[in-house]
Amino acid sequence: MPQWIEVVEVSNKTYQELLETRIDRGEASAIALAKELGNCLLLIDDLKARKLAVSLSLKVTGALGVIHKAKQEGHISQVRALIEKILETNFRISQKVIDEILRLNNE
């Protein structure tokens, strides 16, 4: 694992378990940790979990948001190839979202 990645456990397991009654464990853990950390950007793609996170006043982005930001900052040259790779997996993205990301990146 790269040294810049830090694995952190949620302290408030009760809050995480409460969230787990509404969303999957991984998303619940991520949201609970984001609430504990405070001012952070939560990377989450599951629509139900994103809506819950937003309702809890968390700042969220998804994988395509990260890809868009990487292109804007010059870390990658195009987004289309990455989106095509993502679509080869079981990751679901609406065509509307794909079209918007491509438009925003002039592709």
Coordinates of C-alpha atoms in Angstrom, one line a residue:
M1 CA 0.0 0.0 0.0
P2 CA 1.4 3.5 -0.8
Q3 CA 2.7 5.4 2.1
W4 CA 0.3 8.3 1.5
I5 CA -2.7 6.1 2.2
E6 CA -3.7 5.9 5.8
V7 CA -6.2 3.3 7.0
V8 CA -8.4 4.7 9.8
E9 CA -11.1 2.9 11.8
V10 CA -14.4 4.5 12.8
S11 CA -14.4 5.2 16.5
N12 CA -18.2 5.5 16.9
K13 CA -19.2 1.9 16.0
T14 CA -22.7 2.6 17.3
Y15 CA -23.2 5.4 14.8
Q16 CA -21.8 3.1 12.0
E17 CA -24.2 0.4 13.0
L18 CA -27.2 2.8 12.9
L19 CA -26.2 3.8 9.4
E20 CA -25.9 0.1 8.4
T21 CA -29.7 -0.1 8.9
R22 CA -30.1 2.1 5.9
I23 CA -27.0 1.4 3.7
D24 CA -24.3 -1.2 3.2
R25 CA -21.5 -1.6 5.8
G26 CA -18.7 -0.2 3.6
E27 CA -20.7 3.0 2.8
A28 CA -21.9 3.3 6.4
S29 CA -18.3 3.0 7.7
A30 CA -17.1 5.7 5.2
I31 CA -19.9 8.1 6.2
A32 CA -19.4 7.5 9.9
L33 CA -15.7 8.2 9.5
A34 CA -16.3 11.3 7.4
K35 CA -18.6 12.7 10.2
E36 CA -15.9 12.0 12.7
L37 CA -13.1 13.6 10.7
G38 CA -15.2 16.7 9.9
N39 CA -14.1 18.9 7.0
C40 CA -13.3 16.3 4.4
L41 CA -14.4 15.1 1.0
L42 CA -16.2 11.7 1.0
L43 CA -15.5 9.6 -2.1
I44 CA -18.6 7.5 -2.5
D45 CA -20.5 6.2 -5.6
D46 CA -23.5 4.4 -4.3
L47 CA -26.5 6.6 -5.0
K48 CA -28.5 5.8 -1.8
A49 CA -25.4 6.3 0.3
R50 CA -24.5 9.6 -1.5
K51 CA -28.0 10.9 -0.8
L52 CA -27.7 10.0 2.8
A53 CA -24.2 11.6 3.1
V54 CA -25.5 14.9 1.5
S55 CA -28.5 14.9 3.9
L56 CA -25.9 14.7 6.7
S57 CA -24.2 17.8 5.2
L58 CA -21.1 15.9 4.0
K59 CA -19.2 17.0 0.9
V60 CA -19.2 14.1 -1.6
T61 CA -17.7 13.2 -4.9
G62 CA -17.6 9.9 -6.8
A63 CA -15.1 8.1 -9.0
L64 CA -16.0 10.3 -12.0
G65 CA -15.5 13.4 -9.9
V66 CA -12.0 12.3 -9.1
I67 CA -11.3 11.5 -12.7
H68 CA -12.6 15.0 -13.7
K69 CA -10.5 16.7 -11.1
A70 CA -7.4 14.7 -12.3
K71 CA -7.9 15.9 -15.8
Q72 CA -8.5 19.5 -14.8
E73 CA -5.2 19.5 -12.8
G74 CA -3.3 17.9 -15.6
H75 CA -2.6 14.5 -13.9
I76 CA -4.3 12.6 -16.8
S77 CA -4.7 13.6 -20.5
Q78 CA -8.2 12.2 -21.1
V79 CA -11.2 10.8 -19.2
R80 CA -12.8 8.7 -21.9
A81 CA -10.3 5.8 -21.7
L82 CA -10.7 5.6 -17.9
I83 CA -14.5 5.6 -18.2
E84 CA -14.3 2.8 -20.8
K85 CA -12.1 0.8 -18.4
I86 CA -14.6 1.4 -15.6
L87 CA -17.5 0.2 -17.8
E88 CA -15.7 -3.1 -18.3
T89 CA -16.4 -3.9 -14.7
N90 CA -19.7 -4.2 -12.9
F91 CA -19.6 -0.5 -12.0
R92 CA -22.8 1.2 -13.2
I93 CA -22.8 4.7 -14.5
S94 CA -25.8 6.3 -16.3
Q95 CA -25.1 7.5 -19.8
K96 CA -26.3 10.9 -18.8
V97 CA -23.5 11.2 -16.3
I98 CA -21.0 9.9 -18.7
D99 CA -22.1 12.4 -21.4
E100 CA -21.8 15.2 -18.9
I101 CA -18.3 14.3 -17.7
L102 CA -17.1 13.9 -21.3
R103 CA -18.7 17.3 -22.2
L104 CA -17.1 19.0 -19.2
N105 CA -13.7 17.7 -20.3
N106 CA -14.2 18.5 -24.0
E107 CA -14.2 14.9 -25.1

